[in-house]
Amino acid sequence: MMRFLTVVALAFIAGCSQVQHPPQPVAVNIVAINDLHGYLQANTFSYSDANGEHKVRAGGIATLGGMLAQLRQQDPHLLFIGAGDLVGASPPLSAMWADEPTLDALHMMGMNLSAIGNHELDNGKAEFLRQVNGGCNSSRPTKACQFRPAYGGSGVPYIAANLIDTDTGKTLLPPYRIKTVNGVKVAFVGAVLRDVAAVVSAKGMQGLSVQDEADSINQLIPELEAQGANAIVAVVHQGGATPEAFDQQDCQHLSGDIVDVAKRLDPAVDVLISAHSHQGYLCKVGPLLVTQGSSFGHLMTHLTLDVTPGQHHVTRIQATNLLADPAKYPADPKLAALQQEVEARSNAVLLQPVGAIAVASITRSADDAGESPLGDLIADVQLAVGAADGAKIGFTNTGGIRNDLALEPGQRLLNYGQVATVQPFDNAVVAFDLSGRQLEAVLNLQWKTDEDVNFLQVSKGFTYRWDASRPLNSRVVPGSIRLNGKQLKAEGRYRVVMNSFLAAGGDRFAIFKEGRNRRDLGISDQEALIDYLKAMEQKGQPVGSASSAGRIVRVK
Ligand SMILES: [Zn+2]
């Protein structure tokens, strides 16, 4: 009987096509988040639009879950995807548990897939695979499986077409996944920024290499089309920026590294979901829509693709960036309960007092010369750790300082949570020797272009001048580098100290890799800062300043 009905139904459909009804497009709904960075709680979202500057609270797993529930009511076949950096560089609330509560939350939210980001690799490929697949065999034994005795894994299938496992010569992850929705096939193909090795520690990149994003995606297009993909979505952990508002339709002024990727993608790619630069946008690069949903759970990018069955054809794409406003979406009860459990179990640790500071806030914002008060303090902390090992100069990277060190109104002592947020990576502190010539060369690497400048923060006693009118690779004024008032000698040997990310040539400071007589000082940068603040508190000498110390001097 069933067979008979099927035959009748097929005959009916065949009859339809004979009178040449064109196939009708079906709607595919996709929501994307990127750069969640373990933000379990709502947090401050600053943005500007035609009405000026705004500061609102947005995000949090309970609200994101509530948004998903509402969107799934409208379309139960909604696809929920990530664009990388979902964990890593997280607030202590998540970081202290090796991000397992965030990974549990993604599992509960039913994330269908994600492109891999750089921060998923912070602790190497084995630890990344543990995050997905579960287990307690971790490189972070004091954090892993502490929240739950047996961690089950996020189960989120990651994709990356350009990340190669050098042990096998193949991609570490499947390059793409095809999801069938309402009878059409949507292919998602992933990639991580090709410069990932410059932003992940050398240890994290062990056994991995990376290829060009656009080339890796483009070479898969024939395979995706052979598999009958009706739409192709590229998900790339790389980004850009625009002065336009996060919800501006078809914004026109996207700049940054993602633009080159977008321009070189095969025209068969229907939309590019981007990430990494923590910006919200719905821009066009030529005919291609390029989106990003800010960071920290502030925005969800909602895409509706009208896809024609039977062919590779997307007739229309609608895109919006939805603000994850806790007042607008009822919290998902299960995710709210998870958040409360994490808060209750973390608070005892996070609220432990560490020490006072001399001003209400030590900012990480740099002055015109590139120096920040918090950069000064952290470089001094590194020097204090390295002094016993003979170090004379401390360095730190601006990008590694993730928050200001600031007291709440009425608060006297900073707590562990506030300090840990400033240096969440928990990198080791490493000392080694460099020549004066190498030091001058490394300082000159700070200027890649006039716009792309990445300043090193330096410890007390180390000073130099730079001049914006000099050529890019020699902006440091020759002869201006001094240590405790004495000019640096090109052939002199200077012991330096810094975090292990920078020591391994991170943030494009490759010369640091050439250092000799390396020693891991057996303490993390986060512990070092906490110990320093505690020690200075005991001495009654709270540290820090509201303005930078003038170690870096800009001449022009
Ligand atoms: Zn990133």
PDB file of N, CA and C in Angstrom, residues 82-85 112-118 120-121 125 128-129 132 156-165 168-178 187-194 196 205 208-220 223-224 233-238 273:
ATOM      1  N   GLY A  82      29.258  28.488  14.838  1.00  0.00           N
ATOM      2  CA  GLY A  82      30.273  29.334  15.449  1.00  0.00           C
ATOM      3  C   GLY A  82      31.355  29.672  14.431  1.00  0.00           C
ATOM      4  N   ALA A  83      32.059  30.781  14.672  1.00  0.00           N
ATOM      5  CA  ALA A  83      33.139  31.186  13.767  1.00  0.00           C
ATOM      6  C   ALA A  83      34.478  31.275  14.500  1.00  0.00           C
ATOM      7  N   GLY A  84      34.593  30.531  15.625  1.00  0.00           N
ATOM      8  CA  GLY A  84      35.893  30.403  16.279  1.00  0.00           C
ATOM      9  C   GLY A  84      36.131  31.347  17.439  1.00  0.00           C
ATOM     10  N   ASP A  85      37.157  31.032  18.243  1.00  0.00           N
ATOM     11  CA  ASP A  85      37.460  31.749  19.492  1.00  0.00           C
ATOM     12  C   ASP A  85      36.256  31.729  20.438  1.00  0.00           C
ATOM     13  N   ASN A 112      25.630  23.538  15.861  1.00  0.00           N
ATOM     14  CA  ASN A 112      25.737  22.510  14.813  1.00  0.00           C
ATOM     15  C   ASN A 112      27.156  22.315  14.309  1.00  0.00           C
ATOM     16  N   LEU A 113      27.940  23.394  14.287  1.00  0.00           N
ATOM     17  CA  LEU A 113      29.329  23.299  13.835  1.00  0.00           C
ATOM     18  C   LEU A 113      30.010  24.629  14.098  1.00  0.00           C
ATOM     19  N   SER A 114      31.355  24.624  14.039  1.00  0.00           N
ATOM     20  CA  SER A 114      32.094  25.883  14.159  1.00  0.00           C
ATOM     21  C   SER A 114      33.392  25.805  13.370  1.00  0.00           C
ATOM     22  N   ALA A 115      33.796  26.947  12.814  1.00  0.00           N
ATOM     23  CA  ALA A 115      35.162  27.080  12.310  1.00  0.00           C
ATOM     24  C   ALA A 115      36.074  27.175  13.527  1.00  0.00           C
ATOM     25  N   ILE A 116      37.300  26.722  13.380  1.00  0.00           N
ATOM     26  CA  ILE A 116      38.244  26.830  14.503  1.00  0.00           C
ATOM     27  C   ILE A 116      38.858  28.231  14.507  1.00  0.00           C
ATOM     28  N   GLY A 117      39.069  28.786  15.715  1.00  0.00           N
ATOM     29  CA  GLY A 117      39.753  30.066  15.853  1.00  0.00           C
ATOM     30  C   GLY A 117      41.178  29.840  16.330  1.00  0.00           C
ATOM     31  N   ASN A 118      41.915  30.917  16.504  1.00  0.00           N
ATOM     32  CA  ASN A 118      43.269  30.779  17.038  1.00  0.00           C
ATOM     33  C   ASN A 118      43.252  30.359  18.499  1.00  0.00           C
ATOM     34  N   GLU A 120      41.231  28.481  20.193  1.00  0.00           N
ATOM     35  CA  GLU A 120      40.969  27.064  20.443  1.00  0.00           C
ATOM     36  C   GLU A 120      42.291  26.298  20.509  1.00  0.00           C
ATOM     37  N   LEU A 121      43.351  26.879  19.901  1.00  0.00           N
ATOM     38  CA  LEU A 121      44.649  26.195  19.841  1.00  0.00           C
ATOM     39  C   LEU A 121      45.635  26.685  20.901  1.00  0.00           C
ATOM     40  N   LYS A 125      46.939  21.076  20.009  1.00  0.00           N
ATOM     41  CA  LYS A 125      45.867  20.329  19.337  1.00  0.00           C
ATOM     42  C   LYS A 125      45.257  19.256  20.224  1.00  0.00           C
ATOM     43  N   PHE A 128      42.773  20.909  22.456  1.00  0.00           N
ATOM     44  CA  PHE A 128      41.620  21.321  21.640  1.00  0.00           C
ATOM     45  C   PHE A 128      40.697  20.119  21.390  1.00  0.00           C
ATOM     46  N   LEU A 129      41.295  19.003  20.999  1.00  0.00           N
ATOM     47  CA  LEU A 129      40.470  17.818  20.710  1.00  0.00           C
ATOM     48  C   LEU A 129      39.772  17.321  21.977  1.00  0.00           C
ATOM     49  N   VAL A 132      36.548  19.165  22.597  1.00  0.00           N
ATOM     50  CA  VAL A 132      35.434  18.700  21.758  1.00  0.00           C
ATOM     51  C   VAL A 132      34.971  17.311  22.180  1.00  0.00           C
ATOM     52  N   VAL A 156      30.837  19.776  19.641  1.00  0.00           N
ATOM     53  CA  VAL A 156      30.649  20.669  18.488  1.00  0.00           C
ATOM     54  C   VAL A 156      31.617  20.242  17.380  1.00  0.00           C
ATOM     55  N   PRO A 157      31.114  19.872  16.198  1.00  0.00           N
ATOM     56  CA  PRO A 157      32.026  19.496  15.120  1.00  0.00           C
ATOM     57  C   PRO A 157      32.703  20.742  14.550  1.00  0.00           C
ATOM     58  N   TYR A 158      34.022  20.794  14.628  1.00  0.00           N
ATOM     59  CA  TYR A 158      34.776  21.924  14.083  1.00  0.00           C
ATOM     60  C   TYR A 158      35.186  21.624  12.648  1.00  0.00           C
ATOM     61  N   ILE A 159      35.337  22.689  11.854  1.00  0.00           N
ATOM     62  CA  ILE A 159      35.792  22.548  10.467  1.00  0.00           C
ATOM     63  C   ILE A 159      36.948  23.508  10.197  1.00  0.00           C
ATOM     64  N   ALA A 160      37.877  23.085   9.345  1.00  0.00           N
ATOM     65  CA  ALA A 160      38.959  23.965   8.895  1.00  0.00           C
ATOM     66  C   ALA A 160      39.597  23.334   7.660  1.00  0.00           C
ATOM     67  N   ALA A 161      39.522  24.062   6.548  1.00  0.00           N
ATOM     68  CA  ALA A 161      40.064  23.547   5.288  1.00  0.00           C
ATOM     69  C   ALA A 161      41.562  23.787   5.178  1.00  0.00           C
ATOM     70  N   ASN A 162      42.106  24.699   6.028  1.00  0.00           N
ATOM     71  CA  ASN A 162      43.498  25.113   5.818  1.00  0.00           C
ATOM     72  C   ASN A 162      44.416  24.809   6.993  1.00  0.00           C
ATOM     73  N   LEU A 163      43.949  24.020   7.967  1.00  0.00           N
ATOM     74  CA  LEU A 163      44.784  23.697   9.126  1.00  0.00           C
ATOM     75  C   LEU A 163      45.270  22.252   8.974  1.00  0.00           C
ATOM     76  N   ILE A 164      46.584  22.107   8.814  1.00  0.00           N
ATOM     77  CA  ILE A 164      47.157  20.797   8.477  1.00  0.00           C
ATOM     78  C   ILE A 164      47.817  20.184   9.706  1.00  0.00           C
ATOM     79  N   ASP A 165      47.496  18.911   9.952  1.00  0.00           N
ATOM     80  CA  ASP A 165      48.166  18.131  10.988  1.00  0.00           C
ATOM     81  C   ASP A 165      49.447  17.597  10.360  1.00  0.00           C
ATOM     82  N   THR A 168      50.166  13.810   9.891  1.00  0.00           N
ATOM     83  CA  THR A 168      49.481  13.007   8.871  1.00  0.00           C
ATOM     84  C   THR A 168      49.539  13.669   7.489  1.00  0.00           C
ATOM     85  N   GLY A 169      49.851  14.965   7.449  1.00  0.00           N
ATOM     86  CA  GLY A 169      49.818  15.697   6.172  1.00  0.00           C
ATOM     87  C   GLY A 169      48.407  16.017   5.707  1.00  0.00           C
ATOM     88  N   LYS A 170      47.424  15.640   6.517  1.00  0.00           N
ATOM     89  CA  LYS A 170      46.024  15.925   6.150  1.00  0.00           C
ATOM     90  C   LYS A 170      45.471  17.030   7.048  1.00  0.00           C
ATOM     91  N   THR A 171      44.271  17.515   6.735  1.00  0.00           N
ATOM     92  CA  THR A 171      43.686  18.536   7.603  1.00  0.00           C
ATOM     93  C   THR A 171      43.387  17.912   8.978  1.00  0.00           C
ATOM     94  N   LEU A 172      43.612  18.704  10.021  1.00  0.00           N
ATOM     95  CA  LEU A 172      43.342  18.211  11.387  1.00  0.00           C
ATOM     96  C   LEU A 172      41.861  17.894  11.549  1.00  0.00           C
ATOM     97  N   LEU A 173      41.036  18.687  10.879  1.00  0.00           N
ATOM     98  CA  LEU A 173      39.581  18.602  11.028  1.00  0.00           C
ATOM     99  C   LEU A 173      38.957  18.424   9.652  1.00  0.00           C
ATOM    100  N   PRO A 174      37.707  17.946   9.587  1.00  0.00           N
ATOM    101  CA  PRO A 174      37.036  17.942   8.284  1.00  0.00           C
ATOM    102  C   PRO A 174      37.003  19.365   7.734  1.00  0.00           C
ATOM    103  N   PRO A 175      37.297  19.569   6.448  1.00  0.00           N
ATOM    104  CA  PRO A 175      37.315  20.936   5.906  1.00  0.00           C
ATOM    105  C   PRO A 175      35.921  21.546   5.804  1.00  0.00           C
ATOM    106  N   TYR A 176      34.908  20.686   5.661  1.00  0.00           N
ATOM    107  CA  TYR A 176      33.552  21.229   5.496  1.00  0.00           C
ATOM    108  C   TYR A 176      32.524  20.250   6.046  1.00  0.00           C
ATOM    109  N   ARG A 177      31.308  20.755   6.196  1.00  0.00           N
ATOM    110  CA  ARG A 177      30.166  19.896   6.550  1.00  0.00           C
ATOM    111  C   ARG A 177      28.983  20.338   5.714  1.00  0.00           C
ATOM    112  N   ILE A 178      28.181  19.390   5.302  1.00  0.00           N
ATOM    113  CA  ILE A 178      26.978  19.713   4.531  1.00  0.00           C
ATOM    114  C   ILE A 178      25.762  19.408   5.396  1.00  0.00           C
ATOM    115  N   ALA A 187      26.379  23.810   2.281  1.00  0.00           N
ATOM    116  CA  ALA A 187      27.746  23.421   2.637  1.00  0.00           C
ATOM    117  C   ALA A 187      28.394  24.543   3.436  1.00  0.00           C
ATOM    118  N   PHE A 188      28.973  24.186   4.576  1.00  0.00           N
ATOM    119  CA  PHE A 188      29.747  25.135   5.377  1.00  0.00           C
ATOM    120  C   PHE A 188      31.206  24.721   5.259  1.00  0.00           C
ATOM    121  N   VAL A 189      32.037  25.651   4.814  1.00  0.00           N
ATOM    122  CA  VAL A 189      33.460  25.340   4.693  1.00  0.00           C
ATOM    123  C   VAL A 189      34.233  26.320   5.580  1.00  0.00           C
ATOM    124  N   GLY A 190      35.128  25.784   6.397  1.00  0.00           N
ATOM    125  CA  GLY A 190      35.776  26.591   7.426  1.00  0.00           C
ATOM    126  C   GLY A 190      37.233  26.897   7.131  1.00  0.00           C
ATOM    127  N   ALA A 191      37.744  27.956   7.767  1.00  0.00           N
ATOM    128  CA  ALA A 191      39.177  28.258   7.699  1.00  0.00           C
ATOM    129  C   ALA A 191      39.555  29.128   8.891  1.00  0.00           C
ATOM    130  N   VAL A 192      40.819  29.032   9.258  1.00  0.00           N
ATOM    131  CA  VAL A 192      41.368  29.881  10.316  1.00  0.00           C
ATOM    132  C   VAL A 192      42.345  30.852   9.659  1.00  0.00           C
ATOM    133  N   LEU A 193      42.560  32.015  10.256  1.00  0.00           N
ATOM    134  CA  LEU A 193      43.461  32.987   9.649  1.00  0.00           C
ATOM    135  C   LEU A 193      44.805  32.349   9.293  1.00  0.00           C
ATOM    136  N   ARG A 194      45.325  32.678   8.114  1.00  0.00           N
ATOM    137  CA  ARG A 194      46.569  32.034   7.667  1.00  0.00           C
ATOM    138  C   ARG A 194      47.752  32.433   8.542  1.00  0.00           C
ATOM    139  N   VAL A 196      47.803  32.348  11.706  1.00  0.00           N
ATOM    140  CA  VAL A 196      47.485  31.846  13.049  1.00  0.00           C
ATOM    141  C   VAL A 196      48.748  31.587  13.869  1.00  0.00           C
ATOM    142  N   MET A 205      51.044  25.566  18.482  1.00  0.00           N
ATOM    143  CA  MET A 205      51.038  25.242  17.044  1.00  0.00           C
ATOM    144  C   MET A 205      51.862  23.991  16.733  1.00  0.00           C
ATOM    145  N   LEU A 208      51.255  21.419  13.762  1.00  0.00           N
ATOM    146  CA  LEU A 208      50.228  22.014  12.901  1.00  0.00           C
ATOM    147  C   LEU A 208      50.872  22.987  11.921  1.00  0.00           C
ATOM    148  N   SER A 209      50.323  23.076  10.747  1.00  0.00           N
ATOM    149  CA  SER A 209      50.726  24.145   9.835  1.00  0.00           C
ATOM    150  C   SER A 209      49.454  24.673   9.176  1.00  0.00           C
ATOM    151  N   VAL A 210      49.592  25.822   8.510  1.00  0.00           N
ATOM    152  CA  VAL A 210      48.390  26.456   7.994  1.00  0.00           C
ATOM    153  C   VAL A 210      48.604  26.920   6.568  1.00  0.00           C
ATOM    154  N   GLN A 211      47.542  26.920   5.789  1.00  0.00           N
ATOM    155  CA  GLN A 211      47.618  27.327   4.384  1.00  0.00           C
ATOM    156  C   GLN A 211      46.686  28.521   4.145  1.00  0.00           C
ATOM    157  N   ASP A 212      46.775  29.077   2.962  1.00  0.00           N
ATOM    158  CA  ASP A 212      45.966  30.247   2.613  1.00  0.00           C
ATOM    159  C   ASP A 212      44.465  29.936   2.730  1.00  0.00           C
ATOM    160  N   GLU A 213      43.714  30.877   3.306  1.00  0.00           N
ATOM    161  CA  GLU A 213      42.285  30.645   3.543  1.00  0.00           C
ATOM    162  C   GLU A 213      41.508  30.491   2.228  1.00  0.00           C
ATOM    163  N   ALA A 214      41.645  31.510   1.345  1.00  0.00           N
ATOM    164  CA  ALA A 214      40.832  31.517   0.123  1.00  0.00           C
ATOM    165  C   ALA A 214      41.205  30.341  -0.785  1.00  0.00           C
ATOM    166  N   ASP A 215      42.513  30.085  -0.948  1.00  0.00           N
ATOM    167  CA  ASP A 215      42.937  28.970  -1.811  1.00  0.00           C
ATOM    168  C   ASP A 215      42.370  27.651  -1.301  1.00  0.00           C
ATOM    169  N   SER A 216      42.443  27.454   0.029  1.00  0.00           N
ATOM    170  CA  SER A 216      41.988  26.178   0.595  1.00  0.00           C
ATOM    171  C   SER A 216      40.488  25.993   0.395  1.00  0.00           C
ATOM    172  N   ILE A 217      39.739  27.081   0.528  1.00  0.00           N
ATOM    173  CA  ILE A 217      38.282  27.001   0.331  1.00  0.00           C
ATOM    174  C   ILE A 217      37.977  26.784  -1.148  1.00  0.00           C
ATOM    175  N   ASN A 218      38.642  27.588  -2.013  1.00  0.00           N
ATOM    176  CA  ASN A 218      38.330  27.529  -3.448  1.00  0.00           C
ATOM    177  C   ASN A 218      38.565  26.150  -4.039  1.00  0.00           C
ATOM    178  N   GLN A 219      39.609  25.461  -3.566  1.00  0.00           N
ATOM    179  CA  GLN A 219      39.901  24.164  -4.200  1.00  0.00           C
ATOM    180  C   GLN A 219      38.860  23.098  -3.833  1.00  0.00           C
ATOM    181  N   LEU A 220      38.012  23.400  -2.839  1.00  0.00           N
ATOM    182  CA  LEU A 220      36.965  22.447  -2.462  1.00  0.00           C
ATOM    183  C   LEU A 220      35.660  22.643  -3.231  1.00  0.00           C
ATOM    184  N   GLU A 223      34.273  19.841  -5.390  1.00  0.00           N
ATOM    185  CA  GLU A 223      33.819  18.722  -4.562  1.00  0.00           C
ATOM    186  C   GLU A 223      32.459  19.027  -3.931  1.00  0.00           C
ATOM    187  N   LEU A 224      32.289  20.256  -3.442  1.00  0.00           N
ATOM    188  CA  LEU A 224      31.014  20.636  -2.815  1.00  0.00           C
ATOM    189  C   LEU A 224      29.880  20.607  -3.840  1.00  0.00           C
ATOM    190  N   VAL A 233      28.468  28.340   2.266  1.00  0.00           N
ATOM    191  CA  VAL A 233      28.743  29.370   3.277  1.00  0.00           C
ATOM    192  C   VAL A 233      30.186  29.194   3.741  1.00  0.00           C
ATOM    193  N   ALA A 234      31.017  30.224   3.558  1.00  0.00           N
ATOM    194  CA  ALA A 234      32.385  30.179   4.080  1.00  0.00           C
ATOM    195  C   ALA A 234      32.374  30.750   5.490  1.00  0.00           C
ATOM    196  N   VAL A 235      33.038  30.052   6.419  1.00  0.00           N
ATOM    197  CA  VAL A 235      33.132  30.514   7.810  1.00  0.00           C
ATOM    198  C   VAL A 235      34.613  30.632   8.120  1.00  0.00           C
ATOM    199  N   VAL A 236      35.089  31.877   8.216  1.00  0.00           N
ATOM    200  CA  VAL A 236      36.529  32.106   8.307  1.00  0.00           C
ATOM    201  C   VAL A 236      36.853  32.897   9.571  1.00  0.00           C
ATOM    202  N   HIS A 237      37.750  32.350  10.399  1.00  0.00           N
ATOM    203  CA  HIS A 237      38.167  33.080  11.587  1.00  0.00           C
ATOM    204  C   HIS A 237      39.251  34.095  11.211  1.00  0.00           C
ATOM    205  N   GLN A 238      38.806  35.180  10.624  1.00  0.00           N
ATOM    206  CA  GLN A 238      39.627  36.331  10.270  1.00  0.00           C
ATOM    207  C   GLN A 238      38.644  37.468  10.107  1.00  0.00           C
ATOM    208  N   ILE A 273      30.994  34.326   6.572  1.00  0.00           N
ATOM    209  CA  ILE A 273      30.834  34.666   7.989  1.00  0.00           C
ATOM    210  C   ILE A 273      32.235  34.804   8.569  1.00  0.00           C
TER     211      ILE A 273
END
